[in-house]
Every structure is written in C-alpha cells, then in structure tokens.
Amino acid sequence: MKLEKLIPWLAGGLAIVGAAIAVIPPSPVRGFDTDAFGRLPVLEGGRVKPVDSVSRNALLMIRGQQSFKYDPDGDGPQKGRTISSDEWILDVLFRPELADQYPVFVINDPEVLGLMGMRQSSNRYFAFSALVPHLEEIQKQAMAAHQVDAKQRTRFQSAIANLFERVYLYYRLKNTVQLAGSPGLAAEVASAGTPGAQQRHQAIEELAYFRPIPPAAGTTGDNWLNMGQALRGAASGQPGDALSGWARLSVAYMAQDPSSFGRAVADVTAADAAARPDSIDLAGHEIVFNRAQPFYAGMVVYVLAMLALFASWLWKPKILQPAAYGLLVAGAVIHTLGLVSRVLLQGRPPVTNLYSSAVFVGWGAVVLGVILERIYKKGFATAVAAASGFASLIVAHHLSGDGDTMEMMRAVLDSNFWLATHVVTITIGYSGTFLAGAMAIGYTLRKHLVRKPDPGTTKALMGMTYGVICFALFFSFLGTVLGGIWADQSWGRFWGWDPKENGALLIVLWNAIILHARWGGFVRERGIMAMAIFGNVITSLSWFGVNMLGVGLHSYGFMDSAFWALTGFIASQLAIMAFTLLPAQFWKTANAHGKQQEPSPEPGH
C-alpha cells in the first residue's frame, strides 16, 4: 500500500488513541478511591447520574472549571496541587471546614468586589470563607435584583444575583448528606427518631441538593430519597443498607481512613446494585463519557486538522493534506461517539436543548465535509468542515456553563418521535446552511490571499456550495413542515407566525432565493457566495435570536449574555459579504504568461 494511502489512517488512528487515553481511571488521591466514589449513582435534576457528574457540573457553575489548583500556603492561584471535582465534593460534603478555604468562587464585577471591600486584581477566585462576612449584604442585594426582570437588570444586579445563586448552591451541597458542623451522618442515624434530631433531619431534607438513596428493590418508579427523608424513615425502623453505607463512608472520610472509605464505598455500591442494578451501569457509562470529554477532544482534533491542512499549502502537500483528512475523519468519529453516548444516557434523540443543537449542527457540517472531501479531494472541504466543527463545539462549550447539559426535557419538547423527526431534520438544515456559508467565507479568503488560485479548485468549491445549499433547502423545508404538523398536534394550529416559525420560514425562503437567483442568471459566482454568507445571519437569528426575544412559544429563556456575541457574529458576516462583493479590480488573477487580467463582469454586479 502506498504511503499516501496509509497517512490518513495513521493520523486518524493516533488522534483516536490520544483521545481514548483520557478514559483511564485516575490514581487514588491521598489513598482514597475517588473514582469509585464518583461512580455512585444519585438522583439530581430529575435524572439518575453519577456523583462525578454532580460534582463536575456544580464546580463548573461555581468556578467555571471542573478542577482547580489549591495552594494552602497562598502563593498564588496557579501554584499548588490540582483538586479534582470528586475530591472537592468529598471535602464539601464531609470536611466543609477545609472546602471553605478553596478558591472556587469567581468574581469579576468591580462593583461586587467593592461591595465586599475587595479590590480588583489578577486574582479573581475567592474562598467561601472570604465571602462569609458579606453573605447578608450579598443576599439583600440579590433579593433586590430578583425583583427586576432579567432583561432589565444592570450589570451589577446580574452579577450579584449570579453570585448569590452560586453561594446558595454551595450551601446546599454542604448540607446534602449531613449538616455542616454537625458530628456527622453516623451520629444522625444513631439519633434518628429522637425529638432533637427531627428538626435537623427536616433541615437536611429541605436543603439537600441530590438524592443518594435508591428506592427499595422490587418497587417501581424513581422515588429516590435524599438523606433527610432517609433519616426520617430510619426513625420508624432499621436504616437501609445504602444509608448505613453512606454513614460509614462519612466516618471514614472525616477520619481520613482510606481503607475504611474504600470498603464503605463498596458497600454503598452493592446496596445500589441490589436496589437499582441499571443505575450502576448508567453511572458507569456516564463517568466514562465525563472523562473522555469527546466534544473537547473533537475540538482539539479539528484544530489539528486545520493546522495540518494550512501547513500543506506551504510544505509537502502530498503528506499533510491526507493527514489533515485523516484527522478530520478522526474528529468526526470522536464527535459521533459523543453524540451516541448522549443519546444512550438520555434515552432521547440527539437534539434536546440549545447545547445539543450546537453539538449536532457541527456534527452535521463535519459529516458533509468528510463526504465532499472524499468526492472532490481538493483539501478545501477539510478546512471548512474542521473550522465548522471547531466553531460549533466552541459555542456548545460556552453554553455548558449552566451545569448539566442533559437536564430534564421541557414539556413542549417531551416527545421522542417529534424530536427525532422535526427537531433533528431542521437542525440538519441548520448544518447545511452554515456549511454553505463557511464555504463561501473560505472562497472569499482564498480569492484575496491566494496569488494564483487554481480554476479547478474554484469550480469544485462552487459545485460544493451549490450542492450544500440544495441539501440545506430540502431539510429546512421538510423540518419546517414537520414542525407545523407537531404544532397542530400540540397547540391546535399548523402555523401561528411565532418568531421561531418565522425564522425557519426565512431559512427556507433564503435558500430558495439563492437557487432561483442562480437559475435565473441574476447572480453567478460571487453573488451566490455573498448570499450564502448572509444565510449564516438568518440561521443564527433563527437559532439563537428567538431565545433573546423572550417572547413566543419557542422562547425558553432570555440569553442576555449571548447578545453581544451574536451581534459581533452578524457584523462579521456582513463585513465578509462586503469583502466578497468588492469591485472587480480586487479580483485580478495572473494568466499563464504573467499578464494581469480581470474576469468579465458577473450579472447582477
């Protein structure tokens, strides 16, 4: 087999192996098997998940990261030992006096810092202990901010409300298994049923963030109990195996006894497996997904594919271009495995919320790019597909800051059939429209930056863009019609001029206008590319703009934080369109004899 044929396999295989290394379980922390603890299933947010997911999501919401460095000597935030989310939540649950010293609260707003008498500096991470003297004022200001509609809040009001929500989340975590500062869960189990204990157990029941006690074996439903409910139940009988196991786990960790901790975790796992064996398998699958972080790994591989392709334009194209394609395929494989894992974990089709739609849009663009590159073999589809996949996963990454991306379905979306037909179909239409726009952007940059563009590549690029627009029109139209049928079943009308419906219609009409303008001879090469770029604007408004309006049946939350990002994106697309439509003298190309020649004017320009 020739070297050129082996290169894509070698490059793609190495990328997949590199991504797979992340699933190797971590080493014990100070002798404690945090991996086994992270696998314990609990109920939170309406679904069963491992403790690892709870800890990752909670730390992400509080700090914006899933791990952090801690230096007890205070030499700086970038020094010291890395604390994983599982170690962090163990300390929050069982050693809150230590967890209170961890710098996990990120505060950027100068007015919030001024409220607490702190100066703005390079260190923007603060411990809970530093916030304690100011909690009363933080709560007071946050309550005042909550009286104002989210769309009308000032920067300070939004910042203080967000800080209070994170502080309250941390406070709930501290009191989920046992009350902070109490003798511990074992003492609570021993005192169950006594008059003095009832009030404490009621407080745990009200504050608990997750439910770690599974329903009894043989019962139906997902009536998991939080620790307060389990303690109240233990007052009328013997504590169950799971509650007893958690009590021993608490004692072992508070005493810093790794061997007893390991045995207690094994006992809790056995009790959970006896009551809900499926929860153990589900938690194990999800913890592998968490470690692999397939969408982050895919993002890295897409960047490598772009870099390899860019390098191929300067050096050894016969080696680097196939390597870039192999990396693109590897990124697509990792991306696909991540999507399949989410489907299996949720038991839902791949698009269930805004985060998953960003992941799916990028996946669709990458798959189309892989197919187009296989057909045309020009390298251009590799560059555009890798850029599209990377951009969509960056968007998804920023959308994941609110915590669990596999939260419970909104009532209007709670239909697997329509999620698998309308939502997936119209999201494929988004993918096609964005891919066509990305190709048009690449066409514009190539025309300006390449001194002697290859006519064959230009023709292939034109053909790819035209074909993708046809593809996008078909799926956008089909998805819009299916959405109307769903609306008729859900709300009793096929069409109601809802903002989301209008956005979907505009995508269909714009793609149809592009094709009719080409067929009628009103535009040719540059005109089609400029119109394809404007398709990015229309699709982004339909995709994200609806949420920013705060009105309509499809508006699920005001995304004020994304307003300026969307505005910047639209402005960039309009600027690139202007760049595409520059006067003809900017499009000079060199002929074979070195003379300068201008292309003939295109219709419509």
Coordinates of C-alpha atoms in Angstrom, one line a residue:
M1 CA 0.0 0.0 0.0
K2 CA 1.3 3.4 -0.9
L3 CA 2.4 5.9 1.8
E4 CA -0.3 8.4 0.7
K5 CA -2.9 5.8 1.5
L6 CA -1.5 4.9 4.9
I7 CA -1.1 8.5 6.1
P8 CA -4.8 9.3 6.8
W9 CA -5.2 6.0 8.7
L10 CA -2.0 6.7 10.8
A11 CA -3.0 10.3 11.6
G12 CA -6.6 9.5 12.4
G13 CA -5.6 6.4 14.5
L14 CA -3.2 8.4 16.6
A15 CA -5.8 11.1 17.2
I16 CA -8.3 8.5 18.4
V17 CA -5.8 6.7 20.6
G18 CA -4.8 10.1 22.1
A19 CA -8.4 10.8 22.9
A20 CA -9.0 7.4 24.4
I21 CA -6.2 7.8 26.9
A22 CA -8.4 10.2 28.8
V23 CA -10.8 7.4 29.9
I24 CA -8.1 5.7 32.1
P25 CA -9.2 6.0 35.7
P26 CA -7.3 8.5 37.8
S27 CA -4.9 7.4 40.6
P28 CA -6.2 7.4 44.2
V29 CA -6.0 10.8 45.9
R30 CA -4.1 10.5 49.2
G31 CA -5.0 6.8 49.1
F32 CA -8.8 7.5 48.7
D33 CA -10.5 5.8 45.7
T34 CA -12.3 8.9 44.4
D35 CA -13.0 7.1 41.2
A36 CA -15.2 4.5 42.9
F37 CA -17.0 7.3 44.9
G38 CA -17.6 9.3 41.7
R39 CA -19.4 6.3 40.2
L40 CA -22.1 6.2 42.9
P41 CA -25.5 6.8 41.4
V42 CA -27.7 9.6 42.7
L43 CA -30.8 11.4 41.5
E44 CA -30.4 15.1 40.7
G45 CA -32.1 17.4 38.3
G46 CA -34.7 14.7 37.5
R47 CA -32.4 12.0 36.3
V48 CA -30.0 9.4 37.7
K49 CA -26.4 10.3 37.3
P50 CA -23.0 9.5 39.0
V51 CA -21.7 11.7 41.8
D52 CA -19.0 12.6 39.3
S53 CA -21.5 14.4 37.1
V54 CA -22.9 16.3 40.1
S55 CA -19.5 17.4 41.2
R56 CA -18.3 18.4 37.7
N57 CA -21.5 20.4 37.0
A58 CA -21.6 22.1 40.4
L59 CA -17.9 23.2 40.2
L60 CA -18.5 24.3 36.6
M61 CA -21.4 26.5 37.7
I62 CA -19.5 27.9 40.7
R63 CA -16.0 28.4 39.4
G64 CA -16.4 27.9 35.6
Q65 CA -13.9 25.0 35.6
Q66 CA -14.1 21.3 36.5
S67 CA -10.9 21.3 38.6
F68 CA -8.6 23.9 40.2
K69 CA -5.3 24.4 41.8
Y70 CA -5.1 24.9 45.6
D71 CA -2.1 26.1 47.5
P72 CA -2.7 26.2 51.2
D73 CA 0.3 28.5 51.6
G74 CA -1.4 31.1 49.5
D75 CA 1.5 31.6 47.0
G76 CA -0.9 32.0 44.1
P77 CA -3.9 30.5 42.2
Q78 CA -1.7 28.8 39.6
K79 CA 0.5 27.0 42.2
G80 CA -0.2 24.1 44.4
R81 CA -1.9 20.8 43.8
T82 CA -4.8 20.2 41.4
I83 CA -8.1 19.4 43.1
S84 CA -10.5 17.3 41.0
S85 CA -14.2 17.8 41.2
D86 CA -14.6 14.5 43.0
E87 CA -12.1 15.4 45.7
W88 CA -13.7 18.8 46.0
I89 CA -17.2 17.4 46.6
L90 CA -15.9 14.9 49.1
D91 CA -14.5 17.8 51.1
V92 CA -17.6 19.9 50.7
L93 CA -19.8 17.0 51.9
F94 CA -17.7 15.7 54.8
R95 CA -15.0 18.3 55.6
P96 CA -16.6 21.7 54.9
E97 CA -14.2 23.5 57.1
L98 CA -11.4 22.6 54.6
A99 CA -13.7 23.1 51.5
D100 CA -14.5 26.7 52.7
Q101 CA -10.8 27.6 52.1
Y102 CA -10.8 26.5 48.5
P103 CA -10.8 29.5 46.0
V104 CA -13.8 28.3 43.9
F105 CA -15.9 31.5 43.6
V106 CA -15.0 33.6 40.6
I107 CA -15.9 37.3 40.9
N108 CA -15.1 39.7 38.1
D109 CA -17.5 42.6 38.6
P110 CA -15.8 45.6 40.2
E111 CA -19.0 46.7 42.0
V112 CA -19.5 43.3 43.6
L113 CA -15.9 43.4 44.7
G114 CA -16.4 46.9 46.1
L115 CA -19.5 45.8 48.0
M116 CA -17.2 43.3 49.9
G117 CA -14.4 45.8 50.3
M118 CA -12.1 44.0 47.9
R119 CA -10.0 45.5 45.1
Q120 CA -10.0 44.2 41.6
S121 CA -6.7 42.3 40.9
S122 CA -5.3 39.5 38.9
N123 CA -6.7 37.0 41.5
R124 CA -10.4 36.7 40.8
Y125 CA -11.0 33.5 42.7
F126 CA -12.2 33.6 46.3
A127 CA -12.9 31.1 49.0
F128 CA -16.3 30.8 50.7
S129 CA -14.7 31.8 54.0
A130 CA -13.8 35.2 52.4
L131 CA -17.5 35.7 51.5
V132 CA -19.0 34.7 54.9
P133 CA -18.7 38.2 56.4
H134 CA -20.6 39.7 53.4
L135 CA -23.3 37.0 53.0
E136 CA -26.1 39.1 54.5
E137 CA -25.4 42.0 52.2
I138 CA -25.0 39.7 49.2
Q139 CA -28.4 38.2 49.9
K140 CA -30.0 41.6 50.4
Q141 CA -28.7 42.9 47.1
A142 CA -29.6 39.7 45.3
M143 CA -33.1 39.8 46.5
A144 CA -33.5 43.3 45.3
A145 CA -32.0 42.3 41.9
H146 CA -34.5 39.4 41.6
Q147 CA -37.3 41.9 41.8
V148 CA -36.2 43.3 38.4
D149 CA -36.8 41.4 35.2
A150 CA -33.7 39.7 33.9
K151 CA -33.8 41.7 30.7
Q152 CA -33.8 45.0 32.6
R153 CA -31.1 44.3 35.2
T154 CA -27.9 46.3 35.4
R155 CA -24.5 44.6 35.2
F156 CA -24.2 44.8 38.9
Q157 CA -27.6 43.3 39.5
S158 CA -26.9 40.4 37.2
A159 CA -23.5 39.8 38.8
I160 CA -24.8 39.9 42.4
A161 CA -27.8 37.7 41.6
N162 CA -25.4 35.2 39.9
L163 CA -23.1 35.2 42.9
F164 CA -25.9 34.6 45.3
E165 CA -27.1 31.6 43.2
R166 CA -23.7 30.1 43.3
V167 CA -23.3 30.7 47.0
Y168 CA -26.7 29.1 47.7
L169 CA -25.7 26.1 45.5
Y170 CA -22.5 25.6 47.6
Y171 CA -24.5 25.9 50.8
R172 CA -27.0 23.3 49.7
L173 CA -24.1 20.9 48.8
K174 CA -22.6 21.4 52.2
N175 CA -25.8 20.3 53.8
T176 CA -26.8 17.5 51.5
V177 CA -25.5 14.4 53.4
Q178 CA -25.1 15.9 56.8
L179 CA -25.4 19.4 58.3
A180 CA -22.2 21.4 58.1
G181 CA -20.6 21.5 61.5
S182 CA -22.6 18.5 62.9
P183 CA -21.0 15.3 64.4
G184 CA -21.7 13.5 61.1
L185 CA -24.2 11.2 59.3
A186 CA -23.4 8.3 61.6
A187 CA -24.5 10.3 64.6
E188 CA -27.6 11.4 62.8
V189 CA -28.5 7.7 62.1
A190 CA -28.0 6.8 65.7
S191 CA -30.2 9.7 66.9
A192 CA -33.0 9.1 64.3
G193 CA -36.4 9.4 66.0
T194 CA -35.3 11.5 68.9
P195 CA -37.1 14.8 69.4
G196 CA -33.9 16.9 68.9
A197 CA -33.0 15.1 65.7
Q198 CA -36.2 15.7 63.8
Q199 CA -35.5 19.4 63.2
R200 CA -32.0 18.7 61.9
H201 CA -33.3 16.0 59.6
Q202 CA -36.0 18.3 58.3
A203 CA -33.3 20.9 57.5
I204 CA -31.3 18.3 55.6
E205 CA -34.5 17.3 53.7
E206 CA -35.1 20.9 52.6
L207 CA -31.5 21.8 51.7
A208 CA -30.3 18.5 50.1
Y209 CA -29.1 19.1 46.5
F210 CA -29.2 15.4 45.4
R211 CA -30.8 12.2 46.4
P212 CA -28.4 9.3 47.1
I213 CA -30.7 6.6 48.5
P214 CA -32.4 4.4 45.8
P215 CA -35.9 3.1 46.1
A216 CA -36.3 -0.3 47.7
A217 CA -35.7 -3.3 45.4
G218 CA -38.8 -4.5 43.6
T219 CA -40.6 -1.1 43.7
T220 CA -41.4 0.8 40.6
G221 CA -40.6 4.4 39.8
D222 CA -37.7 6.6 40.6
N223 CA -38.6 7.7 44.1
W224 CA -35.0 8.2 45.3
L225 CA -34.7 9.7 48.8
N226 CA -32.5 12.5 50.0
M227 CA -30.6 12.0 53.2
G228 CA -33.2 13.9 55.3
Q229 CA -36.0 11.7 54.0
A230 CA -34.0 8.5 54.6
L231 CA -33.2 9.6 58.2
R232 CA -36.9 10.3 58.9
G233 CA -37.7 6.8 57.5
A234 CA -35.0 5.2 59.7
A235 CA -36.8 6.6 62.8
S236 CA -39.5 4.1 62.3
G237 CA -37.3 1.1 61.5
Q238 CA -33.8 -0.1 60.7
P239 CA -31.7 2.1 58.4
G240 CA -31.3 0.6 54.9
D241 CA -28.1 -0.8 53.6
A242 CA -27.5 2.3 51.4
L243 CA -28.0 4.7 54.4
S244 CA -25.7 2.7 56.6
G245 CA -23.1 2.6 53.9
W246 CA -23.2 6.3 53.5
A247 CA -22.8 6.7 57.3
R248 CA -19.7 4.5 57.3
L249 CA -18.4 6.4 54.3
S250 CA -18.8 9.7 56.2
V251 CA -17.0 8.4 59.3
A252 CA -14.1 7.1 57.2
Y253 CA -13.6 10.3 55.2
M254 CA -13.9 12.5 58.2
A255 CA -11.3 10.4 59.9
Q256 CA -9.1 10.3 56.7
D257 CA -9.1 6.5 56.7
P258 CA -8.7 5.3 53.1
S259 CA -9.2 1.6 53.6
S260 CA -12.4 2.0 55.6
F261 CA -13.5 4.5 53.0
G262 CA -13.0 2.0 50.2
R263 CA -15.0 -0.6 52.0
A264 CA -17.8 1.8 52.7
V265 CA -18.0 2.8 49.0
A266 CA -18.1 -0.8 48.0
D267 CA -21.0 -1.4 50.5
V268 CA -23.0 1.5 49.1
T269 CA -22.3 0.3 45.5
A270 CA -23.6 -3.2 46.4
A271 CA -26.7 -1.7 48.1
D272 CA -27.4 0.4 45.0
A273 CA -26.8 -2.5 42.7
A274 CA -29.3 -4.7 44.6
A275 CA -32.0 -2.0 44.6
R276 CA -31.4 -0.5 41.1
P277 CA -28.9 -2.5 39.0
D278 CA -29.5 -0.4 35.9
S279 CA -28.3 2.7 37.8
I280 CA -24.9 1.3 38.3
D281 CA -24.5 0.6 34.5
L282 CA -25.8 4.0 33.7
A283 CA -23.5 5.8 36.1
G284 CA -20.5 3.8 34.8
H285 CA -21.3 4.8 31.2
E286 CA -21.7 8.4 32.2
I287 CA -18.4 8.6 34.1
V288 CA -16.5 7.3 31.1
F289 CA -18.3 9.9 29.0
N290 CA -17.3 12.6 31.5
R291 CA -13.6 11.5 31.5
A292 CA -13.4 11.2 27.7
Q293 CA -14.9 14.7 27.2
P294 CA -15.5 13.7 23.5
F295 CA -16.6 17.2 22.4
Y296 CA -13.5 18.8 23.8
A297 CA -11.3 16.1 22.3
G298 CA -13.1 16.6 19.0
M299 CA -12.4 20.3 19.2
V300 CA -8.7 19.7 19.6
V301 CA -8.6 17.2 16.7
Y302 CA -10.4 19.7 14.4
V303 CA -7.8 22.3 15.2
L304 CA -5.0 19.8 14.4
A305 CA -6.7 19.0 11.1
M306 CA -6.9 22.7 10.2
L307 CA -3.2 23.3 11.1
A308 CA -2.1 20.2 9.1
L309 CA -4.1 21.5 6.1
F310 CA -2.7 25.0 6.4
A311 CA 0.8 23.6 6.6
S312 CA 0.1 21.5 3.4
W313 CA -0.3 24.7 1.4
L314 CA 3.3 25.6 2.2
W315 CA 5.1 22.3 2.5
K316 CA 4.7 18.6 1.5
P317 CA 1.0 18.7 0.4
K318 CA 1.0 15.0 -0.6
I319 CA 1.7 14.1 3.0
L320 CA 0.0 16.8 5.0
Q321 CA -3.3 17.0 3.1
P322 CA -4.1 13.3 3.5
A323 CA -3.1 13.6 7.2
A324 CA -5.5 16.5 7.6
Y325 CA -8.3 14.5 6.1
G326 CA -7.5 11.6 8.4
L327 CA -7.6 13.9 11.4
L328 CA -10.9 15.3 10.2
V329 CA -12.4 11.8 10.0
A330 CA -11.0 11.0 13.5
G331 CA -12.6 14.1 14.8
A332 CA -15.9 13.1 13.2
V333 CA -15.6 9.6 14.8
I334 CA -15.0 11.1 18.3
H335 CA -17.8 13.6 17.7
T336 CA -20.2 10.8 16.7
L337 CA -19.3 8.6 19.7
G338 CA -20.0 11.6 21.9
L339 CA -23.4 12.1 20.3
V340 CA -24.3 8.4 20.5
S341 CA -23.3 8.4 24.2
R342 CA -25.6 11.3 25.0
V343 CA -28.5 9.6 23.2
L344 CA -27.9 6.4 25.2
L345 CA -27.6 8.3 28.5
Q346 CA -30.7 10.4 28.0
G347 CA -32.8 7.9 26.1
R348 CA -33.6 10.7 23.7
P349 CA -32.8 11.8 20.2
P350 CA -29.6 13.8 19.8
V351 CA -31.1 17.3 19.9
T352 CA -32.9 18.1 23.2
N353 CA -31.7 21.7 24.0
L354 CA -29.6 24.5 22.7
Y355 CA -26.4 22.9 23.8
S356 CA -27.1 19.7 22.0
S357 CA -28.2 21.6 18.9
A358 CA -24.8 23.3 18.7
V359 CA -23.1 19.9 19.0
F360 CA -25.4 18.4 16.4
V361 CA -25.1 21.3 13.9
G362 CA -21.3 21.0 14.0
W363 CA -21.5 17.2 13.6
G364 CA -23.7 17.5 10.5
A365 CA -21.4 20.1 8.9
V366 CA -18.4 17.8 9.6
V367 CA -20.0 14.7 8.1
L368 CA -21.0 16.7 5.0
G369 CA -17.4 18.0 4.8
V370 CA -16.0 14.5 5.0
I371 CA -18.2 13.3 2.2
L372 CA -17.4 16.3 0.0
E373 CA -13.7 16.0 0.5
R374 CA -13.9 12.3 -0.4
I375 CA -15.6 13.3 -3.7
Y376 CA -13.5 16.4 -4.7
K377 CA -10.1 15.7 -2.9
K378 CA -9.1 19.4 -3.0
G379 CA -8.5 19.9 0.7
F380 CA -10.9 22.8 0.9
A381 CA -13.8 20.8 2.3
T382 CA -11.4 19.5 5.0
A383 CA -10.6 23.1 6.1
V384 CA -14.2 24.3 6.1
A385 CA -15.6 21.2 7.8
A386 CA -12.9 21.3 10.5
A387 CA -13.5 25.0 11.1
S388 CA -17.2 24.5 11.3
G389 CA -16.9 21.6 13.8
F390 CA -14.5 23.6 15.9
A391 CA -16.7 26.7 15.9
S392 CA -19.9 24.8 16.8
L393 CA -18.1 23.0 19.7
I394 CA -16.8 26.3 21.0
V395 CA -20.4 27.6 21.0
A396 CA -21.5 24.4 22.8
H397 CA -18.7 24.8 25.3
H398 CA -19.9 28.3 26.3
L399 CA -23.4 27.0 26.5
S400 CA -22.4 24.3 29.0
G401 CA -21.6 26.8 31.8
D402 CA -25.1 26.5 33.3
G403 CA -24.3 22.9 34.5
D404 CA -25.9 19.7 33.4
T405 CA -26.4 19.7 29.6
M406 CA -28.6 16.6 29.8
E407 CA -31.3 18.2 32.0
M408 CA -35.0 17.2 32.0
M409 CA -36.9 17.9 28.9
R410 CA -39.2 21.0 28.6
A411 CA -42.8 19.9 28.3
V412 CA -43.2 21.3 24.8
L413 CA -40.2 19.1 23.7
D414 CA -41.2 16.0 25.6
S415 CA -41.8 13.8 22.6
N416 CA -39.2 11.4 21.3
F417 CA -41.0 11.0 17.9
W418 CA -41.0 14.7 17.1
L419 CA -37.5 15.2 18.5
A420 CA -36.3 12.5 16.1
T421 CA -38.2 14.0 13.1
H422 CA -38.8 17.7 13.2
V423 CA -36.0 18.9 15.5
V424 CA -33.3 16.7 14.1
T425 CA -34.4 17.3 10.5
I426 CA -34.4 21.1 10.8
T427 CA -31.1 21.1 12.7
I428 CA -29.6 19.2 9.7
G429 CA -30.9 22.1 7.7
Y430 CA -29.0 24.5 10.0
S431 CA -25.9 22.4 9.5
G432 CA -26.2 22.6 5.7
T433 CA -26.8 26.4 5.7
F434 CA -23.9 27.1 8.0
L435 CA -21.6 24.8 5.9
A436 CA -22.5 26.6 2.7
G437 CA -21.8 29.9 4.4
A438 CA -18.5 28.6 5.7
M439 CA -17.5 27.5 2.2
A440 CA -18.4 30.9 0.9
I441 CA -16.2 32.6 3.5
G442 CA -13.4 30.3 2.5
Y443 CA -14.0 31.2 -1.1
T444 CA -13.6 34.9 -0.2
L445 CA -10.4 34.4 1.7
R446 CA -8.9 32.2 -1.0
K447 CA -9.7 34.8 -3.7
H448 CA -7.9 37.5 -1.7
L449 CA -5.0 35.6 -0.3
V450 CA -4.0 33.1 -3.0
R451 CA -2.0 34.8 -5.7
K452 CA -2.7 32.2 -8.4
P453 CA -5.9 30.3 -7.5
D454 CA -6.4 27.0 -9.2
P455 CA -9.5 27.3 -11.5
G456 CA -10.3 23.6 -10.9
T457 CA -10.5 24.2 -7.1
T458 CA -12.7 27.3 -7.7
K459 CA -15.1 25.2 -9.8
A460 CA -15.1 22.4 -7.3
L461 CA -15.8 24.9 -4.5
M462 CA -18.6 26.4 -6.4
G463 CA -20.1 23.0 -7.0
M464 CA -19.8 22.0 -3.3
T465 CA -21.5 25.2 -2.2
Y466 CA -24.3 24.9 -4.7
G467 CA -24.9 21.2 -3.7
V468 CA -24.9 22.0 0.1
I469 CA -27.5 24.8 -0.4
C470 CA -29.8 22.3 -2.2
F471 CA -29.2 19.9 0.7
A472 CA -30.0 22.6 3.3
L473 CA -33.1 23.7 1.4
F474 CA -34.5 20.2 1.4
F475 CA -34.0 19.5 5.1
S476 CA -35.1 23.0 6.2
F477 CA -38.3 22.8 4.2
L478 CA -39.0 19.2 5.4
G479 CA -38.2 20.2 9.0
T480 CA -40.5 23.2 8.9
V481 CA -43.4 21.2 7.5
L482 CA -42.9 18.6 10.2
G483 CA -42.8 21.4 12.8
G484 CA -46.2 22.6 11.6
I485 CA -47.6 19.1 12.0
W486 CA -46.2 18.9 15.5
A487 CA -47.6 22.4 16.3
D488 CA -51.0 21.2 15.1
Q489 CA -51.0 18.3 17.4
S490 CA -49.6 20.3 20.4
W491 CA -51.3 23.6 20.1
G492 CA -54.1 23.0 17.6
R493 CA -52.8 25.1 14.8
F494 CA -50.3 24.4 11.9
W495 CA -48.9 27.9 11.7
G496 CA -49.1 30.9 14.1
W497 CA -46.4 33.3 13.0
D498 CA -44.4 32.5 16.1
P499 CA -40.8 34.0 15.9
K500 CA -39.3 30.5 15.7
E501 CA -41.7 29.6 12.9
N502 CA -40.8 32.8 11.1
G503 CA -37.1 32.1 11.4
A504 CA -37.5 28.6 10.0
L505 CA -39.5 30.0 7.1
L506 CA -36.9 32.7 6.4
I507 CA -34.2 30.0 6.1
V508 CA -36.3 28.1 3.6
L509 CA -37.1 31.2 1.6
W510 CA -33.5 32.4 1.6
N511 CA -32.0 29.1 0.3
A512 CA -34.8 29.0 -2.3
I513 CA -34.0 32.6 -3.3
I514 CA -30.3 31.7 -3.8
L515 CA -31.1 28.9 -6.1
H516 CA -33.7 30.8 -8.1
A517 CA -31.3 33.8 -8.5
R518 CA -28.7 31.4 -9.9
W519 CA -31.1 29.6 -12.2
G520 CA -32.4 33.0 -13.5
G521 CA -28.9 34.3 -14.1
F522 CA -29.2 37.2 -11.7
V523 CA -26.0 36.1 -9.9
R524 CA -23.1 33.9 -10.6
E525 CA -20.0 33.0 -8.6
R526 CA -19.5 36.0 -6.3
G527 CA -23.2 36.6 -5.9
I528 CA -24.0 33.1 -4.8
M529 CA -21.2 33.2 -2.3
A530 CA -22.3 36.5 -0.8
M531 CA -25.8 35.2 -0.5
A532 CA -24.6 32.0 1.1
I533 CA -22.7 34.1 3.8
F534 CA -25.9 36.0 4.5
G535 CA -27.6 32.6 5.2
N536 CA -25.4 32.4 8.3
V537 CA -27.0 35.6 9.6
I538 CA -30.5 34.4 9.0
T539 CA -29.8 31.0 10.5
S540 CA -28.1 32.4 13.6
L541 CA -31.1 34.7 14.2
S542 CA -33.5 31.7 13.9
W543 CA -31.3 29.5 16.1
F544 CA -30.3 31.9 18.9
G545 CA -32.2 35.1 18.3
V546 CA -35.6 33.6 19.4
N547 CA -34.2 33.0 22.9
M548 CA -33.1 36.6 23.1
L549 CA -36.5 38.0 22.2
G550 CA -38.1 36.5 25.3
V551 CA -41.4 36.1 23.5
G552 CA -43.2 33.3 21.7
L553 CA -43.9 29.6 22.3
H554 CA -40.3 28.6 21.4
S555 CA -38.5 31.1 23.8
Y556 CA -37.0 29.1 26.6
G557 CA -35.0 31.8 28.4
F558 CA -33.6 35.3 27.8
M559 CA -29.9 34.8 26.8
D560 CA -28.6 38.3 27.5
S561 CA -25.0 37.0 27.9
A562 CA -25.0 35.9 24.2
F563 CA -26.4 39.2 22.8
W564 CA -23.1 40.8 22.0
A565 CA -21.6 37.6 20.7
L566 CA -24.5 37.2 18.3
T567 CA -24.2 40.9 17.3
G568 CA -20.5 40.5 16.7
F569 CA -21.1 37.4 14.6
I570 CA -23.6 39.1 12.4
A571 CA -21.4 42.2 12.0
S572 CA -18.5 39.9 10.9
Q573 CA -20.7 38.1 8.3
L574 CA -21.8 41.5 6.8
A575 CA -18.2 42.6 6.7
I576 CA -17.2 39.4 4.9
M577 CA -20.1 39.9 2.4
A578 CA -18.8 43.3 1.6
F579 CA -15.4 41.8 1.2
T580 CA -16.8 39.3 -1.3
L581 CA -18.6 42.0 -3.3
L582 CA -15.6 44.3 -3.7
P583 CA -15.2 45.9 -7.2
A584 CA -13.7 43.8 -9.9
Q585 CA -10.2 45.3 -9.7
F586 CA -9.7 43.5 -6.5
W587 CA -10.2 40.1 -8.2
K588 CA -7.3 40.3 -10.6
T589 CA -5.7 36.9 -11.4
A590 CA -2.5 36.1 -13.2
N591 CA -2.6 34.3 -16.5
A592 CA -0.1 31.8 -17.7
H593 CA 2.1 34.5 -19.3
G594 CA 2.3 36.6 -16.2
K595 CA -0.1 39.3 -17.5
Q596 CA -2.8 40.7 -15.3
Q597 CA -6.3 40.0 -16.4
E598 CA -9.7 40.9 -15.0
P599 CA -12.5 38.5 -15.1
S600 CA -15.6 39.6 -17.0
P601 CA -18.3 41.3 -15.0
E602 CA -20.8 39.0 -13.5
P603 CA -24.6 39.5 -14.0
G604 CA -26.1 41.4 -11.1
H605 CA -22.9 43.3 -10.2

